[in-house]
Amino acid sequence: MADERFRKFFDRRTSELYGEDGLPENCHLLHRALINSLMNDFQGKAKLRRASMCLDGTPVVYSLKSTRNADVVPFRMLVEPGGLGITVLEQINISLRVVDELLHKLGWEFVLHDLNAVISRVFPWDADTTRKLWGGIWLGCDLSKDDVQLRLYLNLRYDEALCRWQRLADVLTWFSEGALAAQLKMSFEQISLYAIPVGLGLVISEQIHAIRLYVGVQHPNHESMLKAGINKLHGSERDVGFVCRSFTDAFGPFIQQSVTLGYDFILDKGRLMQPEIKRTKIDISCQLIKRDKLYLLIPLIIDLVRYWNLDDQKLNGFLEDITECFGGFEIEFISLGFVEGLEHITTYVKPHGFKNT
């Protein structure tokens, strides 16, 4: 891989957003570490695992969040270290090595205790089970002058539903004072009627600040998303309906498991998890849209952004920068965040030149 393209894109985006001063050194350190995790050739001749982030194996995705605050535009990036020619256990170990080195360089070693607790509760370590796992761990960053975030995404697409829910409960109780709070247990019982756990996200900045549960909706539509979203989406029924109509009018009904819902839980300074769901996300996969319909995606995103009066000025510049640095792109996901109504729309883009089939 040519790291020059990554450097060019990073410099171009951060200079446009933050001027000549750019971002703090911690941001550069984190960005370099994520890029370096893609530089080593771990690829074998045969595929030994399925891709976790992009179906075609593309190991890097950039995103832009459209909000009502035009000044808040962090640099956002996702990477999946390791190729497809390694086992899932090898891929997990590669990602964790990157994280361990980063935490030490950033002075965030305190996180390791909690992180090890999460990993041991999510992934089995016996050889027979790890052969059946899907994907592994991918990493991300959210960088601005005011905040430096490292993100981990753990793939849970293995085992039956009850075992997945139990793993998540084990993780969340590690950050609580005991058993799951009654309202959280009720929420999980409701969600499980419509969706199955597929991933766990961690937001790290000196400590683990947030945990996000991802569930794949078995039969995505307006009704199932609302019912699986509990109160956070229920207050946005009109918004969810508009999204569903806009997407299905353009591309037809949602495919099974093509919509993922995310639920954010916040940890306080004492590392205790608040049992309330603070934010809900709808992530729509664009990876299975028929190729002759892909041209409709960008107009659809622009329509959604303008419908909610979000900032639409920076999206074109973001896409132009990716095209200039990588020769082109494809839309990978569209994500909508709800906090008592729609808060943001995020466009996830995979650059050309890294397909790994």
Tab-separated table of N, CA and C in Angstrom, residues 199-274:
chain	number	residue	atom	x	y	z
A	199	GLY	N	-21.888	-6.633	17.068
A	199	GLY	CA	-20.627	-5.952	17.336
A	199	GLY	C	-20.668	-5.153	18.617
A	200	LEU	N	-19.470	-4.766	19.052
A	200	LEU	CA	-19.318	-3.937	20.237
A	200	LEU	C	-18.265	-2.886	19.937
A	201	GLY	N	-18.568	-1.624	20.220
A	201	GLY	CA	-17.632	-0.538	19.976
A	201	GLY	C	-17.176	0.094	21.284
A	202	LEU	N	-15.897	0.477	21.338
A	202	LEU	CA	-15.324	1.138	22.506
A	202	LEU	C	-14.730	2.465	22.086
A	203	VAL	N	-15.057	3.533	22.796
A	203	VAL	CA	-14.479	4.857	22.563
A	203	VAL	C	-13.485	5.129	23.684
A	204	ILE	N	-12.203	5.317	23.318
A	204	ILE	CA	-11.135	5.461	24.302
A	204	ILE	C	-10.465	6.819	24.165
A	205	SER	N	-10.351	7.518	25.275
A	205	SER	CA	-9.578	8.745	25.358
A	205	SER	C	-9.157	8.889	26.816
A	206	GLU	N	-7.981	8.366	27.117
A	206	GLU	CA	-7.461	8.256	28.486
A	206	GLU	C	-8.153	7.155	29.272
A	207	GLN	N	-9.446	6.981	29.073
A	207	GLN	CA	-10.174	5.854	29.645
A	207	GLN	C	-11.233	5.448	28.627
A	208	ILE	N	-11.923	4.344	28.870
A	208	ILE	CA	-13.060	3.990	28.026
A	208	ILE	C	-14.214	4.905	28.407
A	209	HIS	N	-14.617	5.751	27.466
A	209	HIS	CA	-15.651	6.754	27.748
A	209	HIS	C	-17.045	6.290	27.345
A	210	ALA	N	-17.117	5.424	26.340
A	210	ALA	CA	-18.429	4.997	25.861
A	210	ALA	C	-18.332	3.579	25.307
A	211	ILE	N	-19.437	2.865	25.428
A	211	ILE	CA	-19.570	1.523	24.867
A	211	ILE	C	-20.781	1.541	23.954
A	212	ARG	N	-20.599	1.013	22.760
A	212	ARG	CA	-21.731	0.969	21.827
A	212	ARG	C	-22.042	-0.473	21.468
A	213	LEU	N	-23.280	-0.847	21.663
A	213	LEU	CA	-23.774	-2.156	21.262
A	213	LEU	C	-24.371	-2.050	19.865
A	214	TYR	N	-23.947	-2.933	18.967
A	214	TYR	CA	-24.494	-2.987	17.610
A	214	TYR	C	-25.334	-4.251	17.453
A	215	VAL	N	-26.538	-4.086	16.914
A	215	VAL	CA	-27.389	-5.240	16.623
A	215	VAL	C	-27.835	-5.169	15.166
A	216	GLY	N	-27.842	-6.329	14.519
A	216	GLY	CA	-28.317	-6.416	13.147
A	216	GLY	C	-29.796	-6.730	13.131
A	217	VAL	N	-30.566	-5.942	12.392
A	217	VAL	CA	-32.020	-6.113	12.352
A	217	VAL	C	-32.355	-7.248	11.382
A	218	GLN	N	-33.101	-8.220	11.884
A	218	GLN	CA	-33.396	-9.401	11.072
A	218	GLN	C	-34.234	-9.053	9.844
A	219	HIS	N	-35.271	-8.268	10.039
A	219	HIS	CA	-36.152	-7.877	8.930
A	219	HIS	C	-36.343	-6.360	8.999
A	220	PRO	N	-35.397	-5.598	8.428
A	220	PRO	CA	-35.408	-4.138	8.591
A	220	PRO	C	-36.578	-3.473	7.881
A	221	ASN	N	-37.319	-2.692	8.620
A	221	ASN	CA	-38.348	-1.818	8.064
A	221	ASN	C	-38.673	-0.771	9.128
A	222	HIS	N	-39.577	0.116	8.797
A	222	HIS	CA	-39.915	1.211	9.704
A	222	HIS	C	-40.349	0.686	11.067
A	223	GLU	N	-41.242	-0.297	11.075
A	223	GLU	CA	-41.802	-0.809	12.323
A	223	GLU	C	-40.751	-1.503	13.179
A	224	SER	N	-39.949	-2.388	12.565
A	224	SER	CA	-38.972	-3.148	13.356
A	224	SER	C	-37.889	-2.238	13.928
A	225	MET	N	-37.485	-1.191	13.180
A	225	MET	CA	-36.481	-0.267	13.707
A	225	MET	C	-37.014	0.503	14.904
A	226	LEU	N	-38.262	0.939	14.824
A	226	LEU	CA	-38.844	1.680	15.950
A	226	LEU	C	-38.961	0.792	17.179
A	227	LYS	N	-39.445	-0.436	16.987
A	227	LYS	CA	-39.654	-1.316	18.128
A	227	LYS	C	-38.332	-1.766	18.740
A	228	ALA	N	-37.302	-1.917	17.923
A	228	ALA	CA	-35.989	-2.303	18.445
A	228	ALA	C	-35.237	-1.104	19.002
A	229	GLY	N	-35.711	0.103	18.710
A	229	GLY	CA	-35.035	1.303	19.190
A	229	GLY	C	-35.516	1.786	20.534
A	230	ILE	N	-36.566	1.172	21.079
A	230	ILE	CA	-37.143	1.562	22.360
A	230	ILE	C	-37.478	3.059	22.326
A	231	ASN	N	-37.328	3.752	23.416
A	231	ASN	CA	-37.813	5.130	23.503
A	231	ASN	C	-36.990	6.098	22.676
A	232	LYS	N	-35.704	5.802	22.425
A	232	LYS	CA	-34.864	6.770	21.731
A	232	LYS	C	-35.303	6.960	20.293
A	233	LEU	N	-35.724	5.880	19.643
A	233	LEU	CA	-36.220	6.038	18.283
A	233	LEU	C	-37.717	6.326	18.268
A	234	HIS	N	-38.428	5.915	19.306
A	234	HIS	CA	-39.876	6.116	19.307
A	234	HIS	C	-40.219	7.593	19.202
A	235	GLY	N	-39.404	8.450	19.801
A	235	GLY	CA	-39.650	9.879	19.722
A	235	GLY	C	-39.320	10.466	18.381
A	236	SER	N	-38.762	9.664	17.476
A	236	SER	CA	-38.360	10.148	16.155
A	236	SER	C	-39.059	9.351	15.058
A	237	GLU	N	-40.281	8.953	15.317
A	237	GLU	CA	-40.991	8.078	14.379
A	237	GLU	C	-41.059	8.677	12.976
A	238	ARG	N	-41.351	9.992	12.891
A	238	ARG	CA	-41.433	10.634	11.585
A	238	ARG	C	-40.082	10.617	10.873
A	239	ASP	N	-39.001	10.844	11.643
A	239	ASP	CA	-37.664	10.845	11.056
A	239	ASP	C	-37.299	9.476	10.499
A	240	VAL	N	-37.553	8.435	11.298
A	240	VAL	CA	-37.238	7.075	10.848
A	240	VAL	C	-38.073	6.714	9.617
A	241	GLY	N	-39.316	7.117	9.625
A	241	GLY	CA	-40.179	6.849	8.478
A	241	GLY	C	-39.671	7.506	7.211
A	242	PHE	N	-39.196	8.745	7.330
A	242	PHE	CA	-38.673	9.448	6.152
A	242	PHE	C	-37.435	8.750	5.608
A	243	VAL	N	-36.546	8.303	6.502
A	243	VAL	CA	-35.341	7.588	6.065
A	243	VAL	C	-35.726	6.311	5.326
A	244	CYS	N	-36.623	5.524	5.912
A	244	CYS	CA	-37.020	4.254	5.302
A	244	CYS	C	-37.656	4.467	3.939
A	245	ARG	N	-38.553	5.436	3.832
A	245	ARG	CA	-39.199	5.695	2.544
A	245	ARG	C	-38.195	6.167	1.503
A	246	SER	N	-37.303	7.063	1.903
A	246	SER	CA	-36.321	7.594	0.960
A	246	SER	C	-35.437	6.472	0.417
A	247	PHE	N	-35.005	5.584	1.295
A	247	PHE	CA	-34.097	4.521	0.881
A	247	PHE	C	-34.818	3.469	0.042
A	248	THR	N	-35.978	3.009	0.500
A	248	THR	CA	-36.668	1.940	-0.216
A	248	THR	C	-37.258	2.428	-1.543
A	249	ASP	N	-37.652	3.685	-1.623
A	249	ASP	CA	-38.117	4.221	-2.906
A	249	ASP	C	-37.013	4.189	-3.953
A	250	ALA	N	-35.779	4.401	-3.511
A	250	ALA	CA	-34.644	4.420	-4.440
A	250	ALA	C	-34.092	3.037	-4.732
A	251	PHE	N	-34.054	2.164	-3.702
A	251	PHE	CA	-33.312	0.906	-3.843
A	251	PHE	C	-34.122	-0.349	-3.565
A	252	GLY	N	-35.387	-0.205	-3.224
A	252	GLY	CA	-36.188	-1.371	-2.904
A	252	GLY	C	-36.091	-1.717	-1.424
A	253	PRO	N	-36.773	-2.782	-0.998
A	253	PRO	CA	-36.798	-3.149	0.429
A	253	PRO	C	-35.395	-3.425	0.978
A	254	PHE	N	-35.219	-3.164	2.262
A	254	PHE	CA	-33.958	-3.480	2.922
A	254	PHE	C	-33.715	-4.987	2.911
A	255	ILE	N	-32.469	-5.382	2.710
A	255	ILE	CA	-32.078	-6.784	2.780
A	255	ILE	C	-31.901	-7.171	4.243
A	256	GLN	N	-32.173	-8.440	4.561
A	256	GLN	CA	-31.990	-8.924	5.925
A	256	GLN	C	-30.584	-8.611	6.422
A	257	GLN	N	-30.498	-8.066	7.649
A	257	GLN	CA	-29.230	-7.726	8.302
A	257	GLN	C	-28.446	-6.612	7.590
A	258	SER	N	-29.106	-5.865	6.697
A	258	SER	CA	-28.419	-4.754	6.034
A	258	SER	C	-28.540	-3.455	6.829
A	259	VAL	N	-29.312	-3.487	7.904
A	259	VAL	CA	-29.452	-2.330	8.797
A	259	VAL	C	-28.981	-2.737	10.194
A	260	THR	N	-28.089	-1.928	10.747
A	260	THR	CA	-27.559	-2.167	12.088
A	260	THR	C	-27.977	-1.006	12.982
A	261	LEU	N	-28.438	-1.321	14.171
A	261	LEU	CA	-28.766	-0.297	15.161
A	261	LEU	C	-27.670	-0.257	16.214
A	262	GLY	N	-27.304	0.946	16.636
A	262	GLY	CA	-26.287	1.110	17.662
A	262	GLY	C	-26.864	1.801	18.881
A	263	TYR	N	-26.453	1.359	20.068
A	263	TYR	CA	-26.943	1.921	21.327
A	263	TYR	C	-25.742	2.358	22.156
A	264	ASP	N	-25.675	3.638	22.500
A	264	ASP	CA	-24.533	4.199	23.213
A	264	ASP	C	-24.774	4.245	24.720
A	265	PHE	N	-23.788	3.728	25.463
A	265	PHE	CA	-23.789	3.811	26.920
A	265	PHE	C	-22.560	4.604	27.352
A	266	ILE	N	-22.736	5.537	28.254
A	266	ILE	CA	-21.659	6.437	28.684
A	266	ILE	C	-21.104	5.967	30.029
A	267	LEU	N	-19.772	6.035	30.160
A	267	LEU	CA	-19.116	5.748	31.432
A	267	LEU	C	-18.723	7.056	32.097
A	268	ASP	N	-18.954	7.157	33.409
A	268	ASP	CA	-18.564	8.375	34.118
A	268	ASP	C	-17.071	8.336	34.454
A	269	LYS	N	-16.592	9.343	35.143
A	269	LYS	CA	-15.160	9.427	35.445
A	269	LYS	C	-14.692	8.314	36.379
A	270	GLY	N	-15.639	7.704	37.074
A	270	GLY	CA	-15.304	6.576	37.926
A	270	GLY	C	-15.401	5.251	37.210
A	271	ARG	N	-15.575	5.303	35.868
A	271	ARG	CA	-15.648	4.112	35.016
A	271	ARG	C	-16.915	3.308	35.254
A	272	LEU	N	-17.943	3.927	35.797
A	272	LEU	CA	-19.219	3.248	35.975
A	272	LEU	C	-20.148	3.596	34.819
A	273	MET	N	-20.788	2.575	34.272
A	273	MET	CA	-21.665	2.767	33.129
A	273	MET	C	-23.037	3.255	33.580
A	274	GLN	N	-23.526	4.281	32.886
A	274	GLN	CA	-24.884	4.750	33.126
A	274	GLN	C	-25.842	3.833	32.375
